[in-house]
Short mmCIF file of C-alpha atoms in Angstrom, two decimals:
data_model
loop_
_atom_site.label_atom_id
_atom_site.label_comp_id
_atom_site.label_asym_id
_atom_site.label_seq_id
_atom_site.Cartn_x
_atom_site.Cartn_y
_atom_site.Cartn_z
CA MET K 1 9.78 17.84 10.48
CA GLU K 2 9.07 14.30 8.98
CA HIS K 3 6.59 12.48 11.60
CA ARG K 4 7.14 8.34 11.71
CA GLY K 5 5.41 6.84 9.50
CA GLN K 6 3.87 9.69 7.53
CA GLU K 7 4.55 8.87 3.85
CA ALA K 8 2.35 5.36 4.16
CA ALA K 9 -0.73 7.54 6.60
CA GLU K 10 -0.44 9.92 3.52
CA GLN K 11 -1.36 7.38 1.04
CA ALA K 12 -3.52 5.39 3.38
CA ALA K 13 -5.50 8.62 3.61
CA ALA K 14 -5.16 9.14 -0.15
CA MET K 15 -7.14 6.28 -0.58
CA MET K 16 -10.11 6.38 2.07
CA THR K 17 -10.30 9.51 0.06
CA ALA K 18 -10.25 7.72 -3.09
CA ALA K 19 -13.15 4.97 -1.64
CA GLY K 20 -15.38 7.52 0.15
CA MET K 21 -14.36 9.05 3.72
CA PRO K 22 -13.95 12.90 3.55
CA ARG K 23 -10.45 14.02 3.29
CA MET K 24 -8.88 15.70 6.46
CA PRO K 25 -10.71 13.65 8.11
CA ALA K 26 -9.13 10.76 6.91
CA ARG K 27 -5.68 12.10 7.23
CA VAL K 28 -6.02 12.62 10.82
CA MET K 29 -7.04 8.97 11.23
CA MET K 30 -3.86 7.86 9.58
CA ALA K 31 -1.62 9.81 11.75
CA LEU K 32 -3.43 8.24 14.80
CA VAL K 33 -2.46 5.74 13.08
CA ALA K 34 1.29 6.06 13.52
CA ALA K 35 0.68 8.16 17.03
CA PRO K 36 2.83 7.21 19.82
CA ASP K 37 1.72 5.79 22.61
CA GLY K 38 -1.31 8.19 24.12
CA GLY K 39 -2.08 9.32 21.31
CA TYR K 40 -1.81 13.24 19.60
CA THR K 41 -3.04 16.47 21.19
CA ALA K 42 -5.26 18.69 18.79
CA ALA K 43 -1.85 20.99 18.20
CA GLU K 44 0.14 17.98 17.71
CA LEU K 45 -2.18 16.80 15.04
CA SER K 46 -2.23 20.23 13.42
CA GLU K 47 1.27 20.32 13.68
CA ARG K 48 2.02 16.87 12.14
CA LEU K 49 -0.64 17.72 9.67
CA GLY K 50 0.36 21.04 8.60
CA VAL K 51 -3.32 22.18 9.10
CA SER K 52 -5.09 23.88 10.99
CA ALA K 53 -5.87 23.80 14.20
CA ALA K 54 -9.50 24.78 13.42
CA ALA K 55 -8.99 21.93 10.61
CA VAL K 56 -8.31 18.53 12.96
CA SER K 57 -11.29 20.17 15.23
CA GLY K 58 -13.69 19.00 12.08
CA ALA K 59 -11.92 16.05 11.42
CA VAL K 60 -11.81 14.80 14.94
CA ARG K 61 -15.73 15.54 16.04
CA TYR K 62 -16.30 13.86 12.48
CA LEU K 63 -14.43 10.85 14.05
CA GLN K 64 -15.96 10.58 16.79
CA ASP K 65 -18.98 10.70 15.83
CA ALA K 66 -18.09 7.61 14.09
CA HIS K 67 -16.39 6.37 16.54
CA PHE K 68 -12.90 5.71 15.07
CA VAL K 69 -11.66 7.41 17.64
CA ARG K 70 -12.23 8.52 21.10
CA ARG K 71 -10.59 11.38 23.55
CA LEU K 72 -8.52 10.59 26.37
CA PRO K 73 -8.80 13.55 29.29
CA THR K 74 -5.43 13.93 30.20
CA ALA K 75 -5.30 14.47 34.70
CA GLY K 76 -4.01 17.30 35.29
CA HIS K 77 -3.71 19.03 32.14
CA ARG K 78 -6.07 20.94 30.20
CA ARG K 79 -5.52 19.33 26.35
CA ASP K 80 -7.19 16.26 25.57
CA ARG K 81 -4.97 13.55 23.85
CA TYR K 82 -7.19 11.75 20.97
CA ASP K 83 -6.68 7.80 20.13
CA LEU K 84 -7.67 5.58 17.34
CA ALA K 85 -10.96 3.26 19.25
CA HIS K 86 -9.95 -0.19 19.75
CA ASP K 87 -12.49 -1.69 18.56
CA GLY K 88 -13.04 1.55 15.85
CA PHE K 89 -13.82 -0.23 12.95
CA HIS K 90 -15.70 -3.48 13.56
CA SER K 91 -17.38 -1.42 15.54
CA VAL K 92 -18.83 0.63 12.46
CA ILE K 93 -18.96 -2.69 10.91
CA ILE K 94 -21.56 -4.47 13.36
CA GLY K 95 -22.78 -0.53 13.76
CA ASN K 96 -24.55 0.02 10.46
CA ILE K 97 -25.72 -3.36 10.14
CA PRO K 98 -29.68 -1.44 11.35
CA VAL K 99 -28.85 0.45 7.73
CA TYR K 100 -28.44 -2.19 5.84
CA LEU K 101 -31.06 -4.04 6.28
CA ARG K 102 -33.65 -0.26 6.65
CA LEU K 103 -31.97 0.00 3.37
CA ALA K 104 -32.97 -3.18 1.87
CA GLU K 105 -36.22 -2.33 2.47
CA HIS K 106 -35.97 1.29 0.53
CA VAL K 107 -34.65 -0.57 -2.29
CA ASP K 108 -37.26 -3.26 -2.21
CA ARG K 109 -39.97 -0.87 -2.27
CA ILE K 110 -37.95 1.33 -5.00
CA GLY K 111 -38.06 -2.54 -6.54
CA ALA K 112 -41.59 -3.48 -6.30
CA GLU K 113 -42.48 -0.51 -7.53
CA VAL K 114 -40.80 -0.34 -11.00
CA SER K 115 -41.67 -4.15 -11.33
CA ASP K 116 -42.58 -3.52 -14.72
CA GLU K 117 -39.27 -3.03 -16.11
CA PRO K 118 -37.08 -6.18 -15.57
CA ALA K 119 -33.39 -4.33 -15.13
CA SER K 120 -34.46 -2.35 -12.80
CA ALA K 121 -36.31 -4.89 -10.73
CA ASP K 122 -33.21 -6.48 -10.66
CA ARG K 123 -31.20 -4.21 -9.67
CA ALA K 124 -33.16 -3.07 -6.73
CA ALA K 125 -33.18 -6.70 -6.00
CA GLN K 126 -29.25 -7.45 -6.38
CA MET K 127 -28.42 -4.54 -4.64
CA SER K 128 -31.59 -5.11 -1.77
CA GLY K 129 -30.06 -9.05 -1.69
CA PHE K 130 -26.28 -7.97 -0.95
CA LEU K 131 -26.90 -5.74 1.33
CA ARG K 132 -29.18 -8.60 3.25
CA PHE K 133 -25.76 -10.80 2.60
CA MET K 134 -23.40 -7.99 4.39
CA ALA K 135 -25.77 -7.27 6.97
CA GLU K 136 -26.16 -11.00 7.57
CA ARG K 137 -22.34 -12.06 7.54
CA MET K 138 -20.28 -9.08 8.84
CA PRO K 139 -21.41 -10.08 12.88
CA GLN K 140 -19.31 -13.99 11.36
CA LEU K 141 -16.71 -11.76 9.93
CA VAL K 142 -15.73 -9.58 12.53
CA ALA K 143 -16.10 -12.97 15.58
CA GLU K 144 -13.89 -15.13 12.84
CA TRP K 145 -11.76 -11.45 13.55
CA GLU K 146 -11.75 -11.21 17.55
CA ALA K 147 -11.47 -15.29 17.35
CA GLN K 148 -7.98 -15.07 15.06
CA SER K 149 -6.69 -11.40 16.88
CA ARG K 150 -7.23 -13.49 20.48
#
């Protein structure tokens, strides 16, 4: 049975997979973009995607750990529903800023250790500089987005 937005969701999931996200979490995430109000149960996701409940369970866990998906308990029902977190993308970006800064410090150490190799030292300086730039600019971009989306 074809679901609304399914073809576009599969294409978007393929792009996210090509960008490095595991395939099943990408498929679940894009299915949730097109979810009806109130999200999907795990069984509904399994049916929509034509995959096992175990595959959905692992993907949902991955997406919850990354703060992209939230569990919606339903009063009087045993099965939880899942939906995208309202601010999932920008929360993940903001939450990773300390990682970018720590990574930049490690890359700086690499650069210092290979300072006698100009090309290597330059690569390290470029990478750590970019990571610090992103860490500085991301909060500003998220704030601009929030202001624009109001």
